[in-house]
Amino acid sequence: MTALRRPRRTGNLFPMLVVAVVVLALYWPLMLWVNAGQAQRTLDSGAELDCKTAISCATQLRNPTLPAPAQLGASFRTMSTPPMSPTSVPYNTLVTAGETLLGLLIATVLGVILAVGLVASRAFERITLPWLIASQTVPVVALAPMLAVVLGQYGVQGWLPKALIAAYIAFFPVAVGVSAGLRSPDPMQEDLMRTYRASGSQVFWNLRLPASLPFLFTSLKVAATAALIGSIVAEISTISFAGLGKMLAENSRASDTLALWVIMLYGAALGIALVGLIGLVERLVTPWRAGLSR
């Protein structure tokens, strides 16, 4: 009798390419439409331009709402070289990445500890969970400067205050996700282990913890993007000498929209890279899931 085979999961490459082609096809007309009004106002003001119509000027604005591909490419080259210069976007992206990874590490440790406590004790859950939820309502923009001032009084500066802000945003999804994962095993599985006289620690390490790993990595993908946002907001809200947030603040004050687009695209690429890195670690740590999905 022929065994039934699982249908192969289609890859994500083709849908991604389709979306990319659609975006590229719509980008040029959208750019012309968005910039035409700004170009017409510039022409009406009497500014001297090398173009005569709003459409022809839409690709030559100094600070366009939506930059033309040639303008964006030129800004990328200018802001990316030399890559390790303190004023280049790649260098500042690495600074933000370091803060984000440190914050994510802190959030993971804190979130897992809280999740174990929430699952182990109903009393701890009733006391702690409302405060955990309330902690996420505090505006990060207000918290970041206050935390920087407090830590600065004890000589703590540099990456750590930004990483703590990132951890503050990222620990909650980790705690909630891991606690759900620790509760996910079927009661019959736990009863079976109890039948074999497994101790509480053996049930945790051999049943609950492996069952929580998929939940952990799903939560980490959400937490990684939250931590990145926290790092950038912390860089904007505090005194920073490097990082994407610092560059965003400087170029926003200068009204340099081309630079802002480049920085935002680098930030988006960093977020994608972080989620991809977590996905790679997930495949290495939970190889049985890859086998089930084939």
Coordinates of C-alpha atoms in Angstrom, one line a residue:
M1 CA 0.0 0.0 0.0
T2 CA 1.4 3.3 -1.0
A3 CA 2.0 5.7 1.9
L4 CA 0.3 9.0 1.7
R5 CA 2.8 11.8 1.2
R6 CA 2.5 15.2 2.8
P7 CA 2.1 18.0 0.1
R8 CA 5.3 19.9 -0.2
R9 CA 5.0 23.5 1.1
T10 CA 5.5 26.0 -1.7
G11 CA 8.4 28.3 -1.2
N12 CA 8.1 32.0 -0.4
L13 CA 10.4 33.1 -3.2
F14 CA 7.9 33.3 -6.0
P15 CA 5.3 35.4 -4.0
M16 CA 8.0 37.7 -2.9
L17 CA 9.2 38.2 -6.4
V18 CA 5.7 38.9 -7.6
V19 CA 5.2 41.5 -4.9
A20 CA 8.6 43.1 -5.8
V21 CA 7.7 43.3 -9.5
V22 CA 4.3 44.9 -8.7
V23 CA 5.9 47.5 -6.3
L24 CA 8.5 48.4 -8.9
A25 CA 5.9 48.7 -11.6
L26 CA 3.8 51.1 -9.5
Y27 CA 6.7 53.0 -8.0
W28 CA 7.4 55.3 -11.0
P29 CA 3.9 56.5 -11.6
L30 CA 3.3 56.9 -7.9
M31 CA 6.5 58.9 -7.5
L32 CA 5.5 61.2 -10.4
W33 CA 2.0 61.7 -9.0
V34 CA 3.2 62.4 -5.4
N35 CA 5.9 64.8 -6.4
A36 CA 4.1 66.6 -9.2
G37 CA 2.2 68.9 -6.8
Q38 CA 5.4 69.8 -4.9
A39 CA 7.2 70.4 -8.2
Q40 CA 4.4 72.7 -9.4
R41 CA 4.5 74.8 -6.2
T42 CA 8.3 75.1 -6.7
L43 CA 7.8 76.3 -10.2
D44 CA 5.1 78.7 -9.2
S45 CA 7.4 80.2 -6.5
G46 CA 9.8 81.3 -9.3
A47 CA 12.6 79.0 -8.4
E48 CA 15.1 78.4 -11.1
L49 CA 15.1 74.8 -12.2
D50 CA 16.5 72.9 -15.2
C51 CA 13.0 71.6 -16.0
K52 CA 9.8 73.4 -17.3
T53 CA 6.9 71.2 -16.3
A54 CA 5.8 69.6 -13.0
I55 CA 6.1 66.1 -14.4
S56 CA 9.7 66.7 -15.6
C57 CA 10.6 68.4 -12.4
A58 CA 9.1 65.6 -10.2
T59 CA 12.4 63.6 -10.5
Q60 CA 14.7 66.5 -9.8
L61 CA 13.4 67.9 -6.5
R62 CA 16.0 68.5 -3.8
N63 CA 13.8 67.1 -1.1
P64 CA 11.1 65.0 -2.8
T65 CA 8.3 63.3 -1.0
L66 CA 9.0 60.1 -2.8
P67 CA 12.5 60.0 -4.4
A68 CA 13.2 58.9 -7.9
P69 CA 15.2 55.7 -8.2
A70 CA 18.3 57.6 -9.5
Q71 CA 18.1 60.0 -6.5
L72 CA 17.7 57.2 -4.1
G73 CA 20.6 55.3 -5.6
A74 CA 22.9 58.3 -5.4
S75 CA 22.0 58.9 -1.8
F76 CA 22.7 55.2 -1.0
R77 CA 26.1 55.5 -2.5
T78 CA 26.9 58.8 -0.7
M79 CA 25.6 57.7 2.7
S80 CA 27.1 54.2 2.6
T81 CA 30.7 55.0 1.8
P82 CA 33.1 54.5 3.5
P83 CA 31.0 51.8 5.3
M84 CA 32.8 52.1 8.6
S85 CA 32.9 55.8 8.8
P86 CA 31.0 57.2 11.9
T87 CA 28.8 59.2 9.6
S88 CA 27.9 56.4 7.3
V89 CA 24.6 54.5 7.5
P90 CA 26.1 51.0 7.6
Y91 CA 28.2 51.9 10.7
N92 CA 25.2 53.4 12.5
T93 CA 23.1 50.4 11.5
L94 CA 25.6 48.1 13.2
V95 CA 25.4 50.2 16.3
T96 CA 21.6 49.9 16.4
A97 CA 21.9 46.2 15.7
G98 CA 24.2 45.7 18.7
E99 CA 21.8 47.6 21.0
T100 CA 18.9 45.6 19.6
L101 CA 20.5 42.2 20.0
L102 CA 21.6 43.1 23.6
G103 CA 18.1 44.3 24.4
L104 CA 16.6 41.1 22.9
L105 CA 19.0 38.9 24.9
I106 CA 18.0 40.7 28.1
A107 CA 14.3 40.5 27.1
T108 CA 14.6 36.7 26.4
V109 CA 16.2 35.9 29.8
L110 CA 13.7 38.1 31.7
G111 CA 10.7 36.9 29.6
V112 CA 11.5 33.2 30.1
I113 CA 12.0 33.7 33.9
L114 CA 8.7 35.5 34.1
A115 CA 6.9 32.8 32.0
V116 CA 8.2 30.0 34.3
G117 CA 6.9 31.9 37.3
L118 CA 3.5 32.6 35.7
V119 CA 3.1 28.9 34.9
A120 CA 4.5 27.6 38.2
S121 CA 2.3 29.7 40.5
R122 CA -1.2 30.9 40.0
A123 CA -0.8 33.4 42.8
F124 CA 2.3 34.8 41.1
E125 CA 0.4 35.1 37.8
R126 CA -2.6 36.9 39.5
I127 CA -0.2 39.4 41.2
T128 CA 2.2 40.0 38.3
L129 CA 0.3 39.8 35.1
P130 CA -1.7 43.0 35.5
W131 CA 1.5 44.9 36.3
L132 CA 3.2 43.4 33.2
I133 CA 0.3 44.6 31.1
A134 CA 0.3 48.0 32.7
S135 CA 4.0 48.4 32.0
Q136 CA 3.4 48.2 28.3
T137 CA 1.2 51.3 28.4
V138 CA 4.0 53.6 29.5
P139 CA 5.2 55.8 26.5
V140 CA 8.7 54.8 25.6
V141 CA 9.4 58.4 24.5
A142 CA 8.8 59.6 28.0
L143 CA 10.6 56.6 29.7
A144 CA 13.8 56.7 27.6
P145 CA 15.1 60.1 28.7
M146 CA 14.2 59.4 32.3
L147 CA 16.0 56.1 32.3
A148 CA 19.0 57.7 30.6
V149 CA 19.2 60.4 33.3
V150 CA 18.9 57.8 36.2
L151 CA 21.5 55.5 34.7
G152 CA 23.8 58.4 33.8
Q153 CA 24.0 59.3 37.5
Y154 CA 25.6 56.0 38.1
G155 CA 28.0 56.3 35.2
V156 CA 26.0 53.9 32.9
Q157 CA 26.1 55.3 29.4
G158 CA 26.5 54.1 25.8
W159 CA 24.7 51.0 24.6
L160 CA 23.2 49.8 27.9
P161 CA 20.4 52.4 28.3
K162 CA 19.2 51.9 24.8
A163 CA 19.4 48.1 25.2
L164 CA 17.3 48.3 28.4
I165 CA 14.7 50.3 26.5
A166 CA 14.6 47.7 23.8
A167 CA 14.4 45.0 26.4
Y168 CA 11.5 46.8 28.1
I169 CA 9.5 46.7 24.9
A170 CA 10.5 43.2 23.9
F171 CA 10.2 41.2 27.1
F172 CA 6.3 41.2 27.2
P173 CA 5.7 39.1 24.0
V174 CA 8.4 36.7 25.1
A175 CA 6.9 36.2 28.5
V176 CA 3.4 35.7 27.1
G177 CA 4.5 33.4 24.3
V178 CA 6.6 31.2 26.4
S179 CA 4.0 30.9 29.2
A180 CA 1.5 29.8 26.5
G181 CA 4.1 27.3 25.2
L182 CA 4.8 25.9 28.7
R183 CA 1.0 25.2 29.0
S184 CA 0.6 23.7 25.6
P185 CA 1.4 20.0 26.2
D186 CA -1.6 17.7 26.2
P187 CA -2.6 16.7 29.8
M188 CA -2.5 13.1 28.7
Q189 CA 1.2 13.5 27.9
E190 CA 1.8 14.9 31.4
D191 CA -0.3 12.1 33.0
L192 CA 1.8 9.5 31.0
M193 CA 5.0 11.0 32.4
R194 CA 3.6 11.0 35.9
T195 CA 2.7 7.3 35.4
Y196 CA 6.4 6.6 34.8
R197 CA 7.1 8.5 38.1
A198 CA 8.7 11.5 36.4
S199 CA 9.6 14.3 38.7
G200 CA 8.4 17.9 38.3
S201 CA 11.8 18.9 36.9
Q202 CA 11.8 16.0 34.5
V203 CA 8.3 17.0 33.2
F204 CA 9.6 20.5 32.7
W205 CA 12.8 19.7 30.9
N206 CA 11.5 16.8 28.8
L207 CA 8.0 17.9 28.0
R208 CA 7.1 21.5 28.8
L209 CA 10.3 23.2 27.7
P210 CA 10.6 21.4 24.3
A211 CA 6.9 22.2 23.7
S212 CA 7.5 25.9 24.4
L213 CA 10.4 26.3 21.9
P214 CA 8.2 27.0 18.9
F215 CA 6.2 29.6 20.9
L216 CA 9.5 31.1 22.1
F217 CA 10.8 31.6 18.5
T218 CA 7.5 33.0 17.3
S219 CA 7.6 35.4 20.2
L220 CA 11.2 36.4 19.5
K221 CA 10.3 37.3 15.9
V222 CA 7.7 39.7 17.3
A223 CA 10.0 40.9 20.0
A224 CA 12.9 41.5 17.6
T225 CA 11.0 44.1 15.6
A226 CA 9.7 45.7 18.9
A227 CA 13.3 45.8 20.3
L228 CA 14.5 47.5 17.1
I229 CA 11.9 50.1 17.3
G230 CA 12.7 50.6 21.0
S231 CA 16.4 51.1 20.2
I232 CA 15.7 53.7 17.5
V233 CA 13.2 55.5 19.8
A234 CA 15.8 55.5 22.6
E235 CA 18.5 56.9 20.3
I236 CA 16.1 59.7 19.3
S237 CA 14.9 60.5 22.8
T238 CA 18.3 60.5 24.5
I239 CA 21.8 61.9 23.8
S240 CA 23.2 59.6 21.2
F241 CA 26.5 59.8 19.3
A242 CA 25.7 56.9 16.9
G243 CA 22.8 54.8 15.6
L244 CA 19.9 55.0 13.1
G245 CA 17.8 57.0 15.6
K246 CA 20.5 59.6 15.9
M247 CA 20.8 59.9 12.1
L248 CA 17.0 60.1 11.8
A249 CA 16.8 62.9 14.3
E250 CA 19.6 64.9 12.6
N251 CA 18.3 64.5 9.1
S252 CA 14.8 65.2 10.2
R253 CA 15.8 68.5 11.6
A254 CA 17.7 69.3 8.4
S255 CA 14.6 68.3 6.3
D256 CA 16.7 65.9 4.2
T257 CA 14.0 63.5 2.9
L258 CA 16.5 61.6 0.7
A259 CA 18.6 60.8 3.7
L260 CA 15.5 59.8 5.7
W261 CA 14.5 57.4 3.0
V262 CA 17.9 55.7 3.0
I263 CA 18.0 55.4 6.8
M264 CA 14.4 54.0 6.9
L265 CA 15.3 51.4 4.2
Y266 CA 18.4 50.4 6.2
G267 CA 16.2 50.0 9.3
A268 CA 13.8 47.9 7.4
A269 CA 16.6 45.7 6.1
L270 CA 17.9 45.4 9.7
G271 CA 14.5 44.2 10.9
I272 CA 14.3 41.6 8.1
A273 CA 17.8 40.4 8.9
L274 CA 17.0 40.0 12.6
V275 CA 13.8 38.0 12.0
G276 CA 15.7 35.9 9.4
L277 CA 18.5 35.2 12.0
I278 CA 15.9 34.1 14.5
G279 CA 14.3 31.8 11.9
L280 CA 17.8 30.3 11.2
V281 CA 18.4 29.6 14.9
E282 CA 14.9 28.2 15.1
R283 CA 15.6 25.7 12.4
L284 CA 18.9 24.7 14.1
V285 CA 17.3 24.3 17.6
T286 CA 14.0 22.7 16.5
P287 CA 15.0 20.5 13.5
W288 CA 11.9 18.2 14.1
R289 CA 9.6 21.1 13.0
A290 CA 11.4 21.4 9.7
G291 CA 10.8 17.7 9.2
L292 CA 7.1 17.9 10.0
S293 CA 6.6 20.8 7.5
R294 CA 8.0 18.9 4.5

